């Protein structure tokens, strides 16, 4: 028969695994150390294997414990999320978000997934556009929240992540070795001239504009298909491509911060909750290897 796992046992298991200490886990769970020890013995009996290795400095997970902790954390997190959604009053109304297209999949899908589970009645509108346009829309009252790139200084918004723009080439086509090097740029002029082209000129790299696009997706296509190299944020380098560094004769184009702005004239729990969901999604991305919150 399959063991019926008790969520309370799993919660205590997670506490022990994260603290590495039965006494600290007991304090965290509001139980005695002996009660926690009995719970873990019961869980080990149900699993049919040891979950912890005892040492002079505490406990560590065995191979079997390492396998269990992944699902245990997921179950405990889902239970907490479900409990929170039951206690929280249902939210309604619209939330309008502006965000760079680069973060549509990696960040926004994660934020919306968490948000929709808690607040299924909220109507969410997403606007993909470049940062200047998003800030104008925010000032005009057309957005509640805007995530933008800021290249110089800080505007007073909340820095979510440091994500510099770099030159990116295909690992297969090696277009960066051509001279003049073919480059792909955005159609809009200011940023491209002030940062992307300037970075080439400062290093004495001859170039020719081979491709222009309105979107980041267009630049990604140009790189992956071998048409050109392109300026792309470090966190969004596509598979099969790589950053061009100093050893290649290139370097960072800018030192972009990803910044969250909120329309000061709007309020509401739905907007508060979405703001937090976006913040948490960027935090998780940072924990996966990208530098957050300078």
Tab-separated table of C-alpha atoms in Angstrom:
chain	number	residue	atom	x	y	z
A	1	UNK	CA	0.000	0.000	0.000
A	2	UNK	CA	1.103	3.540	-0.723
A	3	UNK	CA	1.903	5.542	2.436
A	4	UNK	CA	-0.528	8.337	3.280
A	5	UNK	CA	1.731	11.263	4.049
A	6	UNK	CA	0.583	13.664	6.740
A	7	UNK	CA	1.107	17.314	5.782
A	8	UNK	CA	2.001	18.086	9.397
A	9	UNK	CA	4.860	15.585	9.197
A	10	UNK	CA	6.058	17.149	5.965
A	11	UNK	CA	5.952	20.635	7.479
A	12	UNK	CA	8.088	19.491	10.409
A	13	UNK	CA	10.419	17.682	7.994
A	14	UNK	CA	10.942	20.898	6.036
A	15	UNK	CA	11.632	22.786	9.277
A	16	UNK	CA	14.277	20.281	10.340
A	17	UNK	CA	15.872	20.238	6.877
A	18	UNK	CA	16.064	24.035	6.721
A	19	UNK	CA	17.355	24.575	10.253
A	20	UNK	CA	19.614	21.500	10.315
A	21	UNK	CA	18.693	21.115	13.949
A	22	UNK	CA	15.876	19.323	15.773
A	23	UNK	CA	15.843	21.831	18.639
A	24	UNK	CA	15.523	24.857	16.327
A	25	UNK	CA	12.875	23.078	14.270
A	26	UNK	CA	10.933	22.335	17.460
A	27	UNK	CA	11.047	26.012	18.451
A	28	UNK	CA	9.881	27.002	14.976
A	29	UNK	CA	7.032	24.479	15.030
A	30	UNK	CA	6.020	25.223	18.633
A	31	UNK	CA	6.693	21.649	19.780
A	32	UNK	CA	9.124	19.860	22.063
A	33	UNK	CA	12.274	18.331	20.648
A	34	UNK	CA	11.081	14.861	21.572
A	35	UNK	CA	7.817	15.423	19.682
A	36	UNK	CA	9.737	16.484	16.575
A	37	UNK	CA	12.018	13.432	16.883
A	38	UNK	CA	8.982	11.152	17.120
A	39	UNK	CA	7.423	12.798	14.061
A	40	UNK	CA	10.589	12.266	12.008
A	41	UNK	CA	10.843	8.627	13.126
A	42	UNK	CA	7.253	8.134	12.006
A	43	UNK	CA	7.963	9.776	8.641
A	44	UNK	CA	11.083	7.657	8.136
A	45	UNK	CA	9.017	4.562	8.934
A	46	UNK	CA	6.438	5.576	6.317
A	47	UNK	CA	9.108	6.303	3.711
A	48	UNK	CA	11.034	3.153	4.570
A	49	UNK	CA	14.395	4.838	4.699
A	50	UNK	CA	16.520	7.256	6.732
A	51	UNK	CA	15.973	10.922	5.955
A	52	UNK	CA	18.705	12.484	8.098
A	53	UNK	CA	22.322	11.887	8.922
A	54	UNK	CA	23.209	12.922	12.484
A	55	UNK	CA	26.439	14.805	13.113
A	56	UNK	CA	28.142	16.881	15.800
A	57	UNK	CA	26.772	20.110	14.296
A	58	UNK	CA	23.241	18.937	13.666
A	59	UNK	CA	21.588	16.929	10.917
A	60	UNK	CA	21.846	16.829	7.147
A	61	UNK	CA	19.666	15.177	4.544
A	62	UNK	CA	20.412	11.707	3.246
A	63	UNK	CA	20.004	10.953	-0.457
A	64	UNK	CA	16.412	9.856	0.208
A	65	UNK	CA	15.796	12.978	2.286
A	66	UNK	CA	17.109	15.140	-0.548
A	67	UNK	CA	14.621	13.516	-2.905
A	68	UNK	CA	11.724	14.076	-0.506
A	69	UNK	CA	12.491	17.699	0.391
A	70	UNK	CA	11.710	18.965	-3.121
A	71	UNK	CA	8.126	17.719	-3.053
A	72	UNK	CA	7.729	18.464	0.660
A	73	UNK	CA	8.536	22.146	0.123
A	74	UNK	CA	6.147	22.265	-2.811
A	75	UNK	CA	3.313	20.708	-0.791
A	76	UNK	CA	3.852	22.981	2.222
A	77	UNK	CA	4.010	26.047	-0.026
A	78	UNK	CA	0.784	25.037	-1.788
A	79	UNK	CA	-0.975	24.449	1.535
A	80	UNK	CA	0.108	27.870	2.815
A	81	UNK	CA	-0.970	29.516	-0.417
A	82	UNK	CA	-4.355	27.781	-0.281
A	83	UNK	CA	-4.888	28.784	3.358
A	84	UNK	CA	-4.025	32.391	2.533
A	85	UNK	CA	-6.466	32.431	-0.367
A	86	UNK	CA	-9.269	31.086	1.856
A	87	UNK	CA	-8.670	33.692	4.523
A	88	UNK	CA	-8.249	36.621	2.157
A	89	UNK	CA	-11.386	38.334	0.870
A	90	UNK	CA	-11.835	37.980	-2.897
A	91	UNK	CA	-10.374	40.893	-4.838
A	92	UNK	CA	-11.869	42.339	-7.977
A	93	UNK	CA	-11.259	45.149	-10.404
A	94	UNK	CA	-8.602	45.844	-13.012
A	95	UNK	CA	-4.821	45.960	-12.686
A	96	UNK	CA	-2.852	47.511	-15.559
A	97	UNK	CA	0.796	46.526	-15.942
A	98	UNK	CA	3.523	47.765	-18.253
A	99	UNK	CA	6.605	45.557	-18.594
A	100	UNK	CA	9.416	44.987	-21.122
A	101	UNK	CA	8.680	42.106	-23.496
A	102	UNK	CA	11.959	40.499	-22.372
A	103	UNK	CA	10.363	39.608	-19.044
A	104	UNK	CA	7.014	38.447	-20.370
A	105	UNK	CA	7.799	34.762	-20.033
A	106	UNK	CA	10.547	34.609	-17.419
A	107	UNK	CA	8.967	37.016	-14.920
A	108	UNK	CA	5.397	37.963	-15.732
A	109	UNK	CA	4.162	34.425	-16.342
A	110	UNK	CA	5.430	33.484	-12.883
A	111	UNK	CA	3.899	36.563	-11.262
A	112	UNK	CA	0.548	36.122	-13.013
A	113	UNK	CA	0.438	32.428	-12.157
A	114	UNK	CA	0.823	33.145	-8.448
A	115	UNK	CA	-1.568	36.101	-8.593
A	116	UNK	CA	-4.329	34.328	-10.522
A	117	UNK	CA	-4.479	31.482	-7.988
A	118	UNK	CA	-5.146	33.974	-5.194
A	119	UNK	CA	-7.311	36.486	-7.051
A	120	UNK	CA	-9.075	34.864	-10.012
A	121	UNK	CA	-11.650	37.670	-10.281
A	122	UNK	CA	-9.130	40.449	-10.993
A	123	UNK	CA	-8.899	41.614	-14.605
A	124	UNK	CA	-5.252	42.021	-15.588
A	125	UNK	CA	-4.168	44.094	-18.595
A	126	UNK	CA	-0.551	43.881	-19.765
A	127	UNK	CA	1.181	46.398	-22.004
A	128	UNK	CA	4.483	45.510	-23.672
A	129	UNK	CA	6.464	48.543	-24.806
A	130	UNK	CA	9.831	50.225	-24.403
A	131	UNK	CA	10.595	52.005	-21.157
A	132	UNK	CA	10.053	55.627	-22.265
A	133	UNK	CA	6.607	54.738	-23.556
A	134	UNK	CA	5.730	52.904	-20.331
A	135	UNK	CA	6.716	55.874	-18.191
A	136	UNK	CA	4.598	58.224	-20.323
A	137	UNK	CA	1.640	55.850	-19.966
A	138	UNK	CA	2.163	55.707	-16.197
A	139	UNK	CA	2.249	59.514	-15.971
A	140	UNK	CA	-0.915	59.722	-18.084
A	141	UNK	CA	-2.769	57.413	-15.705
A	142	UNK	CA	-2.968	54.576	-18.241
A	143	UNK	CA	-0.966	52.133	-16.078
A	144	UNK	CA	-0.974	51.181	-12.418
A	145	UNK	CA	2.447	49.514	-12.375
A	146	UNK	CA	5.375	49.855	-14.755
A	147	UNK	CA	8.561	47.802	-14.880
A	148	UNK	CA	11.212	49.655	-16.876
A	149	UNK	CA	14.904	49.717	-17.688
A	150	UNK	CA	16.875	52.640	-16.287
A	151	UNK	CA	20.339	53.146	-17.725
A	152	UNK	CA	21.638	56.191	-15.885
A	153	UNK	CA	21.077	57.022	-12.228
A	154	UNK	CA	18.036	56.137	-10.181
A	155	UNK	CA	14.621	57.763	-10.553
A	156	UNK	CA	13.209	56.881	-7.154
A	157	UNK	CA	11.526	53.648	-8.189
A	158	UNK	CA	12.238	50.265	-6.598
A	159	UNK	CA	15.248	48.470	-8.081
A	160	UNK	CA	14.216	44.874	-8.740
A	161	UNK	CA	17.305	43.588	-10.521
A	162	UNK	CA	20.576	44.633	-12.097
A	163	UNK	CA	20.516	43.365	-15.686
A	164	UNK	CA	23.092	44.997	-17.983
A	165	UNK	CA	22.723	44.937	-21.743
A	166	UNK	CA	25.497	43.065	-23.561
A	167	UNK	CA	26.390	42.216	-27.145
A	168	UNK	CA	25.200	38.699	-27.988
A	169	UNK	CA	26.281	36.414	-30.814
A	170	UNK	CA	25.235	33.014	-32.095
A	171	UNK	CA	27.520	30.235	-30.887
A	172	UNK	CA	27.158	28.622	-34.315
A	173	UNK	CA	27.430	31.502	-36.787
A	174	UNK	CA	30.219	33.621	-35.200
A	175	UNK	CA	29.017	36.852	-36.818
A	176	UNK	CA	31.063	38.851	-34.287
A	177	UNK	CA	34.221	37.854	-36.154
A	178	UNK	CA	33.181	39.711	-39.328
A	179	UNK	CA	34.395	43.253	-40.040
A	180	UNK	CA	32.526	45.441	-40.221
A	181	UNK	CA	30.470	43.456	-37.735
A	182	UNK	CA	26.765	43.207	-38.684
A	183	UNK	CA	24.551	44.477	-35.862
A	184	UNK	CA	20.837	44.379	-35.144
A	185	UNK	CA	19.276	47.396	-33.429
A	186	UNK	CA	15.924	48.725	-32.280
A	187	UNK	CA	14.198	51.113	-34.690
A	188	UNK	CA	14.050	53.843	-32.073
A	189	UNK	CA	17.135	56.017	-32.022
A	190	UNK	CA	18.046	57.390	-28.588
A	191	UNK	CA	19.184	54.371	-26.626
A	192	UNK	CA	20.809	52.683	-29.635
A	193	UNK	CA	22.958	55.711	-30.419
A	194	UNK	CA	23.713	56.682	-26.820
A	195	UNK	CA	24.702	53.228	-25.622
A	196	UNK	CA	24.870	50.388	-28.189
A	197	UNK	CA	26.677	52.162	-31.023
A	198	UNK	CA	28.770	54.217	-28.619
A	199	UNK	CA	30.061	51.021	-26.985
A	200	UNK	CA	31.363	49.836	-30.381
A	201	UNK	CA	32.885	53.164	-31.291
A	202	UNK	CA	34.678	53.409	-27.948
A	203	UNK	CA	36.330	50.049	-28.622
A	204	UNK	CA	37.120	50.841	-32.241
A	205	UNK	CA	34.870	48.077	-33.614
A	206	UNK	CA	33.721	48.718	-37.181
A	207	UNK	CA	30.043	47.930	-37.711
A	208	UNK	CA	27.176	48.019	-40.168
A	209	UNK	CA	23.470	47.977	-39.329
A	210	UNK	CA	22.172	44.759	-40.863
A	211	UNK	CA	18.769	44.464	-39.155
A	212	UNK	CA	16.329	46.659	-37.267
A	213	UNK	CA	13.283	45.714	-35.217
A	214	UNK	CA	10.674	47.218	-32.914
A	215	UNK	CA	10.928	44.346	-30.434
A	216	UNK	CA	13.399	42.310	-28.443
A	217	UNK	CA	12.038	39.224	-30.175
A	218	UNK	CA	13.221	40.632	-33.492
A	219	UNK	CA	16.735	41.155	-32.161
A	220	UNK	CA	16.772	37.618	-30.772
A	221	UNK	CA	15.716	36.278	-34.179
A	222	UNK	CA	18.529	38.204	-35.873
A	223	UNK	CA	21.114	36.645	-33.554
A	224	UNK	CA	19.837	33.065	-33.554
A	225	UNK	CA	19.479	33.012	-37.348
A	226	UNK	CA	23.013	34.300	-37.873
A	227	UNK	CA	22.121	37.679	-39.388
A	228	UNK	CA	23.871	39.849	-36.817
A	229	UNK	CA	24.967	40.375	-33.247
A	230	UNK	CA	22.543	42.329	-31.063
A	231	UNK	CA	22.236	44.158	-27.742
A	232	UNK	CA	20.261	41.937	-25.355
A	233	UNK	CA	19.870	42.025	-21.573
A	234	UNK	CA	22.107	39.465	-19.887
A	235	UNK	CA	19.200	37.583	-18.297
A	236	UNK	CA	17.581	37.044	-21.713
A	237	UNK	CA	20.445	35.598	-23.767
A	238	UNK	CA	18.741	32.912	-25.896
A	239	UNK	CA	19.794	29.285	-26.043
A	240	UNK	CA	22.599	28.640	-28.495
A	241	UNK	CA	23.986	32.149	-28.048
A	242	UNK	CA	26.565	33.745	-25.797
A	243	UNK	CA	27.668	37.074	-24.423
A	244	UNK	CA	30.565	38.854	-26.107
A	245	UNK	CA	33.021	39.932	-23.430
A	246	UNK	CA	36.302	41.791	-23.229
A	247	UNK	CA	38.219	38.809	-24.623
A	248	UNK	CA	36.147	39.135	-27.809
A	249	UNK	CA	36.799	42.877	-28.073
A	250	UNK	CA	33.371	43.801	-26.710
A	251	UNK	CA	31.904	44.517	-23.264
A	252	UNK	CA	28.838	45.710	-21.373
A	253	UNK	CA	26.712	48.211	-23.292
A	254	UNK	CA	25.073	49.725	-20.237
A	255	UNK	CA	24.546	49.023	-16.544
A	256	UNK	CA	20.772	48.732	-16.617
A	257	UNK	CA	18.665	48.461	-13.514
A	258	UNK	CA	15.192	46.982	-13.793
A	259	UNK	CA	12.964	49.315	-11.799
A	260	UNK	CA	9.360	49.084	-10.603
A	261	UNK	CA	7.245	52.253	-10.600
A	262	UNK	CA	3.732	52.635	-9.256
A	263	UNK	CA	1.210	55.259	-10.234
A	264	UNK	CA	0.994	57.399	-7.063
A	265	UNK	CA	-2.647	58.226	-7.706
A	266	UNK	CA	-3.907	54.631	-7.583
A	267	UNK	CA	-4.580	52.389	-4.609
A	268	UNK	CA	-6.259	49.104	-3.875
A	269	UNK	CA	-5.516	45.631	-2.578
A	270	UNK	CA	-5.461	44.114	-6.082
A	271	UNK	CA	-2.682	46.493	-7.143
A	272	UNK	CA	-0.837	45.893	-3.861
A	273	UNK	CA	-1.012	42.147	-4.388
A	274	UNK	CA	0.153	42.348	-8.003
A	275	UNK	CA	3.035	44.602	-7.010
A	276	UNK	CA	4.139	42.008	-4.470
A	277	UNK	CA	3.738	39.156	-6.977
A	278	UNK	CA	6.016	40.960	-9.456
A	279	UNK	CA	8.541	41.679	-6.708
A	280	UNK	CA	8.607	38.014	-5.637
A	281	UNK	CA	8.958	36.803	-9.247
A	282	UNK	CA	12.042	38.968	-9.754
A	283	UNK	CA	13.420	37.807	-6.419
A	284	UNK	CA	13.112	34.164	-7.489
A	285	UNK	CA	14.839	35.008	-10.766
A	286	UNK	CA	17.653	36.608	-8.818
A	287	UNK	CA	18.013	33.488	-6.673
A	288	UNK	CA	18.377	31.476	-9.867
A	289	UNK	CA	21.591	33.304	-10.715
A	290	UNK	CA	20.870	36.896	-11.775
A	291	UNK	CA	21.940	39.783	-9.571
A	292	UNK	CA	18.904	41.391	-7.835
A	293	UNK	CA	18.450	44.534	-5.759
A	294	UNK	CA	21.686	46.505	-5.896
